[in-house]
Tab-separated table of C-alpha atoms in Angstrom:
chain	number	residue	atom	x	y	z
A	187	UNK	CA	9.936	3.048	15.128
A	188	UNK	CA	8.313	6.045	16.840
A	189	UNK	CA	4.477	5.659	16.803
A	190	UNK	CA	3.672	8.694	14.708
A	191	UNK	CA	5.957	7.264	11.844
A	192	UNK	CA	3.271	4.262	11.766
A	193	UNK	CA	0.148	3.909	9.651
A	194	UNK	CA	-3.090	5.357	11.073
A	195	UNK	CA	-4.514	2.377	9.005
A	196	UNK	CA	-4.326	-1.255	9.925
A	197	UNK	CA	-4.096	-3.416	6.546
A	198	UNK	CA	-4.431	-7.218	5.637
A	199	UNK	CA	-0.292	-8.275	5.689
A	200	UNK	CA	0.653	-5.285	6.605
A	201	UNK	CA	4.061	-4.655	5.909
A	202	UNK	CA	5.831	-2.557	8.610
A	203	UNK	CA	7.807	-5.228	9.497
A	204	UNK	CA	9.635	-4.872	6.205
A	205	UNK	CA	9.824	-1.199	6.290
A	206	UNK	CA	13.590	-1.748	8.127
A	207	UNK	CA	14.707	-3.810	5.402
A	208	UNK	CA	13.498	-1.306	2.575
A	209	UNK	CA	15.502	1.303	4.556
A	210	UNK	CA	18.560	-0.956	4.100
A	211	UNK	CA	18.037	-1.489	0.400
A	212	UNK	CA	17.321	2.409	-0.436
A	213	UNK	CA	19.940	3.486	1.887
A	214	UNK	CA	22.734	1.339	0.070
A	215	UNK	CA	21.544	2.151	-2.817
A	216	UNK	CA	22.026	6.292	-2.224
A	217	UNK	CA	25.221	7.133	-3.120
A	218	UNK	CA	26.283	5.347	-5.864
A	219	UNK	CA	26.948	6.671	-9.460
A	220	UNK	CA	23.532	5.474	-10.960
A	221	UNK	CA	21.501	6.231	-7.650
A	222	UNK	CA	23.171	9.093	-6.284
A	223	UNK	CA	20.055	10.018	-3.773
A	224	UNK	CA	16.496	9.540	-4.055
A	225	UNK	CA	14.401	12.421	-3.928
A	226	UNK	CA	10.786	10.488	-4.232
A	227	UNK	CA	9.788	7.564	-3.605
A	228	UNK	CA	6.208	6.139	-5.605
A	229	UNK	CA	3.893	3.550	-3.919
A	230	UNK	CA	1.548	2.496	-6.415
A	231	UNK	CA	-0.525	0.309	-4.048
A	232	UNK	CA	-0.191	2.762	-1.230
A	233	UNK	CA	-2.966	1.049	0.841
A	234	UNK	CA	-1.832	1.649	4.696
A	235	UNK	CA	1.800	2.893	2.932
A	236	UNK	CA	3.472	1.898	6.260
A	237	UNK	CA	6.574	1.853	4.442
A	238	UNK	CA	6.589	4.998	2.856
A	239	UNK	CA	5.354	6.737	6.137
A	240	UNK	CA	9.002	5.079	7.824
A	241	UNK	CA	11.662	6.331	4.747
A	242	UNK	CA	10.081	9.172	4.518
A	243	UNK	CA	10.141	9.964	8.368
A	244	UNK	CA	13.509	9.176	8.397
A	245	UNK	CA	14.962	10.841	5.679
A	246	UNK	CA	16.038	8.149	3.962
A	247	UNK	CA	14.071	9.288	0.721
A	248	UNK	CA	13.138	13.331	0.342
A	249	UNK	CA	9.825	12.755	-0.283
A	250	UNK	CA	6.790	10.318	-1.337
A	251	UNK	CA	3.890	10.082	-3.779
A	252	UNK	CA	0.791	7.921	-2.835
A	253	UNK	CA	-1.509	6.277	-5.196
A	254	UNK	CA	-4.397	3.855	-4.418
A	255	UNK	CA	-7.484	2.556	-7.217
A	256	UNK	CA	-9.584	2.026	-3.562
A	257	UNK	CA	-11.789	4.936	-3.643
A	258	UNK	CA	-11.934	4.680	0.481
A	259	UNK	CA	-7.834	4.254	0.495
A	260	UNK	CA	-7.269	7.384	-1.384
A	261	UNK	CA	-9.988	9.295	0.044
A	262	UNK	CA	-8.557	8.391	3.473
A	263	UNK	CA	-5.228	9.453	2.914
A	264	UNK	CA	-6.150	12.434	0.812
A	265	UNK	CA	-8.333	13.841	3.990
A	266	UNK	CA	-5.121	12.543	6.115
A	267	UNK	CA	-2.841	15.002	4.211
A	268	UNK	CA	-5.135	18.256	3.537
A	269	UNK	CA	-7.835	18.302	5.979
A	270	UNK	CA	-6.009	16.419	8.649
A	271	UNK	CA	-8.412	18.330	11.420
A	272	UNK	CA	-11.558	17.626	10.392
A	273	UNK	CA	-10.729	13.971	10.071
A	274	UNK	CA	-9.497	14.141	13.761
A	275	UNK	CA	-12.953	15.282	14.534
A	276	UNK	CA	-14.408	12.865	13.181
A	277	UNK	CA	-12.532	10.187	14.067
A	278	UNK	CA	-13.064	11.526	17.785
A	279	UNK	CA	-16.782	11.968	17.569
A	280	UNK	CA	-17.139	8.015	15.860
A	281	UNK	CA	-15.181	6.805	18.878
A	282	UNK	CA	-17.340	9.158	21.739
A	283	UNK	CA	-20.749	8.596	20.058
A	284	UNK	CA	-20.240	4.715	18.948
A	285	UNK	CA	-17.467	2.714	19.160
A	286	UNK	CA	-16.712	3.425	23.294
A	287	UNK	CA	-19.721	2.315	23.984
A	288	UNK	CA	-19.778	-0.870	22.454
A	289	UNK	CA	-22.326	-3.547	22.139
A	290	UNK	CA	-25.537	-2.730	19.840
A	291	UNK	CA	-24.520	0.820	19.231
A	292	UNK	CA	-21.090	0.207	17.734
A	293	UNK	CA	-22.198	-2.879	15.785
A	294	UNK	CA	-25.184	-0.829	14.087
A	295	UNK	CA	-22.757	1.931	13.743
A	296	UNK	CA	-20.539	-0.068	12.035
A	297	UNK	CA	-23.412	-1.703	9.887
A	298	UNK	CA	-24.429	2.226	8.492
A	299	UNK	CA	-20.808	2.867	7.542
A	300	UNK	CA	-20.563	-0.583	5.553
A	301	UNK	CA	-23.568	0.035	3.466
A	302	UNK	CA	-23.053	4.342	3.302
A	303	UNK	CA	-22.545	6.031	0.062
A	304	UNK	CA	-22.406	9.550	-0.768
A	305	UNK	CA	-25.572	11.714	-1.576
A	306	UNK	CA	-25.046	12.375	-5.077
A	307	UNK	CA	-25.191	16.207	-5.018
A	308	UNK	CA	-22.774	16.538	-2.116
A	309	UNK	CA	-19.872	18.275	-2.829
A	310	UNK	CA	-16.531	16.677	-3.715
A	311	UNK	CA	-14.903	17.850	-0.042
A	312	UNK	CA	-17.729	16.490	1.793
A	313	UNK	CA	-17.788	13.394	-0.058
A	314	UNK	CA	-13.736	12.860	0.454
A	315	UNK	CA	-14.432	13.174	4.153
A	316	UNK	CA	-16.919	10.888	4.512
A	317	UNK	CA	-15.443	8.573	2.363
A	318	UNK	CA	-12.056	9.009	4.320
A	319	UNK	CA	-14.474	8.693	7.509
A	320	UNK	CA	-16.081	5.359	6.248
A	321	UNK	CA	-12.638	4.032	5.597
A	322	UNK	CA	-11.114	4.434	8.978
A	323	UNK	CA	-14.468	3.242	10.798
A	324	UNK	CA	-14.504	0.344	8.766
A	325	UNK	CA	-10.593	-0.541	8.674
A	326	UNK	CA	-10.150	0.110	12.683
A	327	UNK	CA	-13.442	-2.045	13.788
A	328	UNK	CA	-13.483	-4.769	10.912
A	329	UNK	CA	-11.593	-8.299	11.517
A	330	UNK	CA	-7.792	-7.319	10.548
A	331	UNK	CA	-8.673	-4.643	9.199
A	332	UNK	CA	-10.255	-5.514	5.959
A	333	UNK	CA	-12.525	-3.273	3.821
A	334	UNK	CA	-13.707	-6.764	1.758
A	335	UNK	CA	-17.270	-7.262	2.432
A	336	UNK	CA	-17.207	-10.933	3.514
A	337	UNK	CA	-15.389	-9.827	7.224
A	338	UNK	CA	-17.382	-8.865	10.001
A	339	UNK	CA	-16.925	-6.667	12.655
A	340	UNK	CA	-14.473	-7.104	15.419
A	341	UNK	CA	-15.716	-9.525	18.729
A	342	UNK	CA	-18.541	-10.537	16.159
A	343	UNK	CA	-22.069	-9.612	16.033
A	344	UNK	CA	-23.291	-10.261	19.290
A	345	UNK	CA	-19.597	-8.664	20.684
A	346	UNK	CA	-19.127	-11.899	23.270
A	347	UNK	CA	-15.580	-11.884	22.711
A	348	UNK	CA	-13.426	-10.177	24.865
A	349	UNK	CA	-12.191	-8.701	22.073
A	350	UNK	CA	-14.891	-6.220	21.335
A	351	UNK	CA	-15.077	-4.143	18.141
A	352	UNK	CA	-13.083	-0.766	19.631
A	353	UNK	CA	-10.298	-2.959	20.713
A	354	UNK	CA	-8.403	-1.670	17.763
A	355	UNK	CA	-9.336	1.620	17.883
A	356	UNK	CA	-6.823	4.100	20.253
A	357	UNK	CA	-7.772	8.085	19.262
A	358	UNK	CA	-4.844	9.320	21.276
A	359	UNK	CA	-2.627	7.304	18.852
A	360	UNK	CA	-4.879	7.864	15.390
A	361	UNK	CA	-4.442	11.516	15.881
A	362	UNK	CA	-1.016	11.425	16.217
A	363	UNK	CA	-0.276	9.580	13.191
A	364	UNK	CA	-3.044	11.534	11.270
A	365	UNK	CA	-1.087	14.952	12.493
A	366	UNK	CA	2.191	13.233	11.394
A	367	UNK	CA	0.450	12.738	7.946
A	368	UNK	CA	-0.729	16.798	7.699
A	369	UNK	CA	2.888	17.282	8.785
A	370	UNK	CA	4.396	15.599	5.928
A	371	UNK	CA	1.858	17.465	3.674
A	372	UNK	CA	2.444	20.968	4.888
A	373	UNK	CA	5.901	20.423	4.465
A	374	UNK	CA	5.985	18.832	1.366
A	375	UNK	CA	7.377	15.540	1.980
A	376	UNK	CA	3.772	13.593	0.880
A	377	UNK	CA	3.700	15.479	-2.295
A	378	UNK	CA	0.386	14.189	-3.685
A	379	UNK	CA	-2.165	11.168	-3.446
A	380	UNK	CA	-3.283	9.971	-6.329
A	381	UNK	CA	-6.914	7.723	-7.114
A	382	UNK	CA	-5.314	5.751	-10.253
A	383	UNK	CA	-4.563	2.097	-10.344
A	384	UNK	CA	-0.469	1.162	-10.619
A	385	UNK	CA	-0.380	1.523	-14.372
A	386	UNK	CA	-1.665	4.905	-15.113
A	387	UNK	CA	0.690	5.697	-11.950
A	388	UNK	CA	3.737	4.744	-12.718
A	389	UNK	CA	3.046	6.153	-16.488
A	390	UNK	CA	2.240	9.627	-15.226
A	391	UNK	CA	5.281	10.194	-13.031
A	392	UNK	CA	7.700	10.566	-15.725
A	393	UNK	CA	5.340	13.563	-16.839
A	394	UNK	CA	4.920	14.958	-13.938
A	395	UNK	CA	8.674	14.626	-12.379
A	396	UNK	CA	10.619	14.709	-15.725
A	397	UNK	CA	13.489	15.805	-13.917
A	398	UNK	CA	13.930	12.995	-11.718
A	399	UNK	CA	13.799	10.357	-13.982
A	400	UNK	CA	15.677	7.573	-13.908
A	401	UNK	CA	18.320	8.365	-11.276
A	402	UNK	CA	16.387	10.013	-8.549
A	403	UNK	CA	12.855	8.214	-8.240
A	404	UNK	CA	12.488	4.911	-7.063
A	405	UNK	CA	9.087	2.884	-7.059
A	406	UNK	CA	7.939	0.554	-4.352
A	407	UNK	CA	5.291	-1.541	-5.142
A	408	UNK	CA	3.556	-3.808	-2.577
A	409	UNK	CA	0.534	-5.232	-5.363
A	410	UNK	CA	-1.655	-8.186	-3.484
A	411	UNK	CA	-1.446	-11.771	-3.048
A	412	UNK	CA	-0.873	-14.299	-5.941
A	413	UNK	CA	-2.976	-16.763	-3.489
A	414	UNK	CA	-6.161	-15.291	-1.323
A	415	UNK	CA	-6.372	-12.132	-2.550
A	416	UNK	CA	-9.641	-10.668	-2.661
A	417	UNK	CA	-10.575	-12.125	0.669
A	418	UNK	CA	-7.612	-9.518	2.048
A	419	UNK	CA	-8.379	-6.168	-0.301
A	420	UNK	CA	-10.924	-4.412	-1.571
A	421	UNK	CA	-9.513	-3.844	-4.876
A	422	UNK	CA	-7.414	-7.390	-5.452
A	423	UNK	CA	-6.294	-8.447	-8.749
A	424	UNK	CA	-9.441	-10.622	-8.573
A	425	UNK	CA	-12.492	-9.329	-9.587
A	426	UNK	CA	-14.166	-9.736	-6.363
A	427	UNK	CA	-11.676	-7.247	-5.406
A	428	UNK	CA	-12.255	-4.640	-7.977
A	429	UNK	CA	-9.166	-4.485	-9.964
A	430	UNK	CA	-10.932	-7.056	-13.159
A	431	UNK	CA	-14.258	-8.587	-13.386
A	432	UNK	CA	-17.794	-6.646	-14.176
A	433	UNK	CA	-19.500	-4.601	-11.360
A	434	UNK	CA	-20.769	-7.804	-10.195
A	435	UNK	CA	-18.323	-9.671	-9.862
A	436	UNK	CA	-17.694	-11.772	-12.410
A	437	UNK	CA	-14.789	-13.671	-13.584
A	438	UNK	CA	-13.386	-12.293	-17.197
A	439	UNK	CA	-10.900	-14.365	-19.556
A	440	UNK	CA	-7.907	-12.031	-18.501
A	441	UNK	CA	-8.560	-11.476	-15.347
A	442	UNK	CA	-5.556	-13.872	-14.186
A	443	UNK	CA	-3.738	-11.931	-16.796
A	444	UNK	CA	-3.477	-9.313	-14.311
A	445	UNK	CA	-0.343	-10.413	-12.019
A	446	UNK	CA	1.345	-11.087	-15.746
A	447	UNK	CA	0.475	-7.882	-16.969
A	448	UNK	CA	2.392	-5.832	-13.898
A	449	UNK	CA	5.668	-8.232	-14.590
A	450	UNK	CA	5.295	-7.475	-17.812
A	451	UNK	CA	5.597	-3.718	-17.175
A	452	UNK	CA	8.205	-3.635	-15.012
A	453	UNK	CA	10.443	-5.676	-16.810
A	454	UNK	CA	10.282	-3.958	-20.028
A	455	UNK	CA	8.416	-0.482	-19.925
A	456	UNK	CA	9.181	1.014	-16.558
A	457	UNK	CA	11.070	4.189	-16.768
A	458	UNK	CA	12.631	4.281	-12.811
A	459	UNK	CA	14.066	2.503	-10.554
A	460	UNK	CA	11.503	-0.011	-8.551
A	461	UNK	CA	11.660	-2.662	-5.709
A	462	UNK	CA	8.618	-4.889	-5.319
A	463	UNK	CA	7.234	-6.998	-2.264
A	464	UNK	CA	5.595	-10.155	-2.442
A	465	UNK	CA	4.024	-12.474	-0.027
A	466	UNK	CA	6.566	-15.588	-1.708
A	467	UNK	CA	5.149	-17.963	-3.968
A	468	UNK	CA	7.814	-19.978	-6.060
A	469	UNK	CA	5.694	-19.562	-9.296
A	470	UNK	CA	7.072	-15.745	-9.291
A	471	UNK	CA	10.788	-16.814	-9.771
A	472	UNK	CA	9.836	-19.390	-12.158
A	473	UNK	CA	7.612	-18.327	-14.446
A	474	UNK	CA	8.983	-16.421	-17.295
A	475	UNK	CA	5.638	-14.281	-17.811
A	476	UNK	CA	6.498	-13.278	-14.245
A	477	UNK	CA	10.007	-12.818	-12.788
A	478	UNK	CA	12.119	-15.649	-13.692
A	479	UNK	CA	14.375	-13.152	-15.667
A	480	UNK	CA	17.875	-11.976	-15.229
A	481	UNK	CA	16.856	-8.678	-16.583
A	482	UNK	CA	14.942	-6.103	-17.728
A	483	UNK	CA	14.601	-6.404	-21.167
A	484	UNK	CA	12.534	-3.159	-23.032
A	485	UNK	CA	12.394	-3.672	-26.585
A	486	UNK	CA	13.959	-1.174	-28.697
A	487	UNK	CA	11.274	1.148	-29.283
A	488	UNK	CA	10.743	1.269	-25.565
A	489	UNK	CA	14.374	2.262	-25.058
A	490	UNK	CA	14.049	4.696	-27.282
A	491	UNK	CA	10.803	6.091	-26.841
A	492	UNK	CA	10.699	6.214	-22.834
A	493	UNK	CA	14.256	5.484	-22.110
A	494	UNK	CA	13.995	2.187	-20.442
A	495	UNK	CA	17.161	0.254	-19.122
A	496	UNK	CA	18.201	-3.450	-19.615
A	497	UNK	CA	18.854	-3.732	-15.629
A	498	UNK	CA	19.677	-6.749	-13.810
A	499	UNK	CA	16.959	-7.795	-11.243
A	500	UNK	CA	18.437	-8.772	-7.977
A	501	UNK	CA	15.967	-10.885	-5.702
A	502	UNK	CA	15.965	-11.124	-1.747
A	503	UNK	CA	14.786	-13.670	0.513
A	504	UNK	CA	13.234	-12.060	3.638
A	505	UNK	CA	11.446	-13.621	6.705
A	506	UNK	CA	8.735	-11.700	8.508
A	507	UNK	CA	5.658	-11.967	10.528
A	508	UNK	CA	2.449	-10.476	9.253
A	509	UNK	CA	0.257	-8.079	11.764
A	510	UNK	CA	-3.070	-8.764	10.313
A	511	UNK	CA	-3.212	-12.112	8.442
A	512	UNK	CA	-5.777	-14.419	9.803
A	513	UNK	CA	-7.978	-15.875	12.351
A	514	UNK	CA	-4.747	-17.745	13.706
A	515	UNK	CA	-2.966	-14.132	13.966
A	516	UNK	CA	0.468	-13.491	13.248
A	517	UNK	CA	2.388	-15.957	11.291
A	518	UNK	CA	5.770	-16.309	10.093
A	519	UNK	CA	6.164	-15.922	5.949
A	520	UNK	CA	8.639	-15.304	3.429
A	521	UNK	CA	8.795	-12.048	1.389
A	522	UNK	CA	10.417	-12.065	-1.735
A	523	UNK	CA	11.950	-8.501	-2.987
A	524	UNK	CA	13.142	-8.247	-6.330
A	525	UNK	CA	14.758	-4.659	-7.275
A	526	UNK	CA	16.310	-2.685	-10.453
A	527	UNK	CA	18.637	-1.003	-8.072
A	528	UNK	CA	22.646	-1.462	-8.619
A	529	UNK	CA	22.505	-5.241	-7.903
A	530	UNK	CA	26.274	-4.373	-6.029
A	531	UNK	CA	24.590	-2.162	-3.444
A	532	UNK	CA	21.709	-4.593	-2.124
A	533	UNK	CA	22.817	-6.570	0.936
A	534	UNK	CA	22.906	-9.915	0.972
A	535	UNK	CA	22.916	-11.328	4.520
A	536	UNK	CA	20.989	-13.624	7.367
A	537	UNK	CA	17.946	-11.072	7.194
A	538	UNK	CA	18.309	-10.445	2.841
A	539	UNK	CA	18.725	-14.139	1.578
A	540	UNK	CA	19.990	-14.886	-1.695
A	541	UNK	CA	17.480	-17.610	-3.441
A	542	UNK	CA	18.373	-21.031	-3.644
């Protein structure tokens, strides 16, 4: 993978590793009577959307719709896409001013852009650059990555490792990937980013792309952890995350609802194709509030009211090391991809594992 197909982001289990195996999936999958070519691909939880970045690059899908809840994520990749050089500028002048120089001057730069916020009469440009601003600073000089505010800065506080907090941090290779991003922009291939969470997302497509539905849109969805997640993303299904819980914090009755309430979706409501990623936990294959089923199965109103499909699901066993998962560094894991895609085009080999 050529470096300006990667993410200018770093992100907590990042997936790039399993972009080549998405590629597989999608490109087996073109051609056939019920998927006879994808023209956009949707990433709910876009995050660093190292995925979509590859397929897209590559033409193996036409083009791709981000959509982040993260206020910082979809600021970030909002400036990426449509005002690609002023984020270069900044990114250049954070590096030149603070983070090459290290030591006390990076750490209390990065201190400002933990605790910044917008002035509340700036206008909605200037606030989408800073906030874009604030989310690179923060994701290239915080410990892997993470915009959580438990994780510290890179080398630590008193930067005595010899890992120091720009060690992450290459502009030569940011602004290539953040020109790659205005490239894909200008020429139509990122058609939009979106700030709404996964449901609102995938609800809206079909509105917005009528024409593509179900045949030519596929959704790839990439939602965090069942285990750990709010110590990884800023908006985790737990409420220290910000997906449930009050504004402080706190733990509501449905908040563990939430991983139930996404199966739920996709297995009876979703109006597209989708293929999901998960860090594997054997409670998603057994649990029928989750994906123990066979099937899709929409009730009747749903197929007739938003056309929804009984299609199999077809699940995939894949191994993979994460870039960004831990103070031990990379690890090996098992994904486990599940997919509404014709279950007679998804491989099944040594790299996609049927389950046991």
């Amino acid at each position: 993978m050529t470096s300006r197909y990667q993410s200018p982001l770093r992100y907590p289990g990042a997936k790039s590793s399993l972009a080549p195996v998405i590629a597989r999936i999608l490109e087996a999958a073109k051609g056939s009577r019920s998927v006879p070519q994808i023209n956009l691909l949707v990433e709910p939880f876009a995050g660093g959307a190292s995925a979509s970045l590859r397929l897209v690059g590559q033409g193996i899908v036409d083009r791709v719709l981000l959509a982040d809840v993260d206020p910082l994520v979809t600021a970030f990749w909002q400036a990426a896409a449509a005002d690609t050089e002023a984020l270069i500028d900044r990114m250049h002048g954070e590096w030149n001013q603070y983070v090459k120089l290290g030591g006390t001057a990076a750490v209390e730069r990065w201190d400002y852009w933990r605790s910044w916020a917008p002035a509340r009469n700036a206008k909605p440009d200037t606030v989408r650059l800073g906030l874009a601003t604030q989310c690179l600073f923060l994701n290239r000089t915080t410990f892997s990555g993470i915009l959580h505010g438990k994780a510290g800065p890179i080398g630590g506080r008193k930067q005595e490792s010899p890992y120091g907090i720009g060690c992450r941090w290459n502009p030569e290779a940011i602004e290539e990937r953040l020109r790659y991003v205005g490239h894909l922009y200008d020429t139509g291939r990122l058609v939009d980013v979106w700030h709404k969470d996964w449901k609102q997302t995938l609800d809206d497509v079909p509105e917005y792309y009528p024409q593509l539905i179900p045949s030519r849109v596929v959704a790839y969805l990439d939602p965090p952890y069942i285990e750990k997640a709010s110590h990884l993303y800023r908006t985790s299904f737990d409420p220290r995350g910000g997906y449930g819980g009050d504004k402080a914090g706190k733990m509501r009755s449905d908040d563990h609802m939430l991983h139930m309430q996404l199966a739920a979706y996709l297995r009876t409501k979703a109006q597209f194709r989708w293929l999901l990623s998960y860090d594997n936990n054997p409670l998603l294959t057994t649990s029928s509030w989750l994906y123990a089923h066979a099937r899709m199965t929409p009730s009747r109103v749903d197929r007739e009211t938003l056309g929804a499909h009984s299609w199999a699901l077809t699940k995939r066993l894949v191994k993979m090391r994460y870039t960004a998962s831990g103070k031990t560094g990379k690890r090996d894991a098992e994904e486990l991809l599940i997919t509404t895609l014709p279950p007679s085009t998804v491989p099944v080999d040594h790299q996609l594992r049927e389950l046991p």
